[in-house]
């Protein structure tokens, strides 16, 4: 297995972790002698006050759309492009 496959596998693994598991993984990496060097390059963890980007709370609940918008967003975009630009889109 090449490093590229390992890299992709790790991305998929981290994507499936819960927030608690991600924090635990970060802690394990920072405490490992070999991996800690990579962790030093990470940006500092935000404080609780900085954890939510400014303006995000105002956005939550502001999106109106069908209930399956998240699952079918590509389909909705295609439909809208066809409405605007015809079959060329």
XYZ file of C-alpha atoms in Angstrom:
89
model
C 0.000 0.000 0.000
C 1.418 3.369 -0.936
C 1.495 6.475 1.203
C -1.270 7.971 -0.955
C -3.605 5.124 -0.018
C -2.649 5.444 3.654
C -3.377 9.159 3.463
C -6.834 8.564 1.942
C -7.611 5.829 4.474
C -6.733 8.146 7.343
C -8.981 10.880 5.930
C -11.898 8.445 5.729
C -11.186 7.182 9.225
C -11.100 10.655 10.771
C -14.292 11.607 8.910
C -16.099 8.747 10.687
C -14.906 9.690 14.190
C -17.118 11.463 16.683
C -15.937 14.852 18.016
C -14.946 13.146 21.279
C -12.891 10.553 19.377
C -11.184 13.286 17.335
C -10.155 15.101 20.532
C -8.805 11.815 21.918
C -6.882 11.126 18.688
C -5.385 14.616 18.770
C -4.310 14.036 22.376
C -2.710 10.703 21.449
C -0.866 12.292 18.528
C 0.457 15.173 20.631
C 1.746 12.729 23.257
C 3.496 10.436 20.779
C 7.220 11.178 20.441
C 7.328 10.686 16.658
C 3.918 12.154 15.760
C 4.130 15.182 18.055
C 6.294 16.998 15.498
C 3.408 16.960 13.016
C 1.011 18.133 15.724
C 3.198 21.184 16.435
C 2.306 22.505 12.964
C -1.410 22.416 13.782
C -3.089 25.739 14.547
C -3.782 26.277 18.245
C -7.103 24.957 19.487
C -9.734 27.693 19.775
C -11.126 28.612 23.165
C -14.788 27.835 23.868
C -15.706 31.420 22.932
C -13.827 31.190 19.629
C -15.111 27.698 18.755
C -18.233 29.000 16.955
C -17.342 31.337 14.081
C -18.869 34.794 14.296
C -22.125 34.941 12.362
C -22.649 31.167 12.346
C -25.399 31.283 14.942
C -27.243 33.832 12.817
C -27.079 31.445 9.850
C -28.482 28.416 11.673
C -32.134 28.038 10.797
C -31.921 30.634 8.021
C -31.959 28.084 5.187
C -35.418 27.342 3.856
C -35.895 24.383 1.567
C -37.246 20.883 1.238
C -36.558 18.397 4.018
C -34.192 16.374 1.833
C -32.122 19.393 0.752
C -28.884 18.037 2.218
C -29.236 14.659 0.511
C -30.387 15.957 -2.871
C -28.598 19.305 -3.139
C -26.821 18.268 -6.376
C -30.162 17.391 -7.982
C -31.683 20.701 -6.924
C -28.734 22.639 -8.309
C -28.970 20.802 -11.648
C -32.704 21.516 -11.842
C -32.118 25.179 -11.129
C -29.351 25.396 -13.738
C -31.662 23.823 -16.335
C -34.384 26.333 -15.459
C -31.961 29.236 -15.890
C -29.833 28.060 -18.814
C -31.788 25.259 -20.497
C -30.392 21.838 -21.349
C -26.888 23.218 -22.002
C -26.157 23.386 -18.252
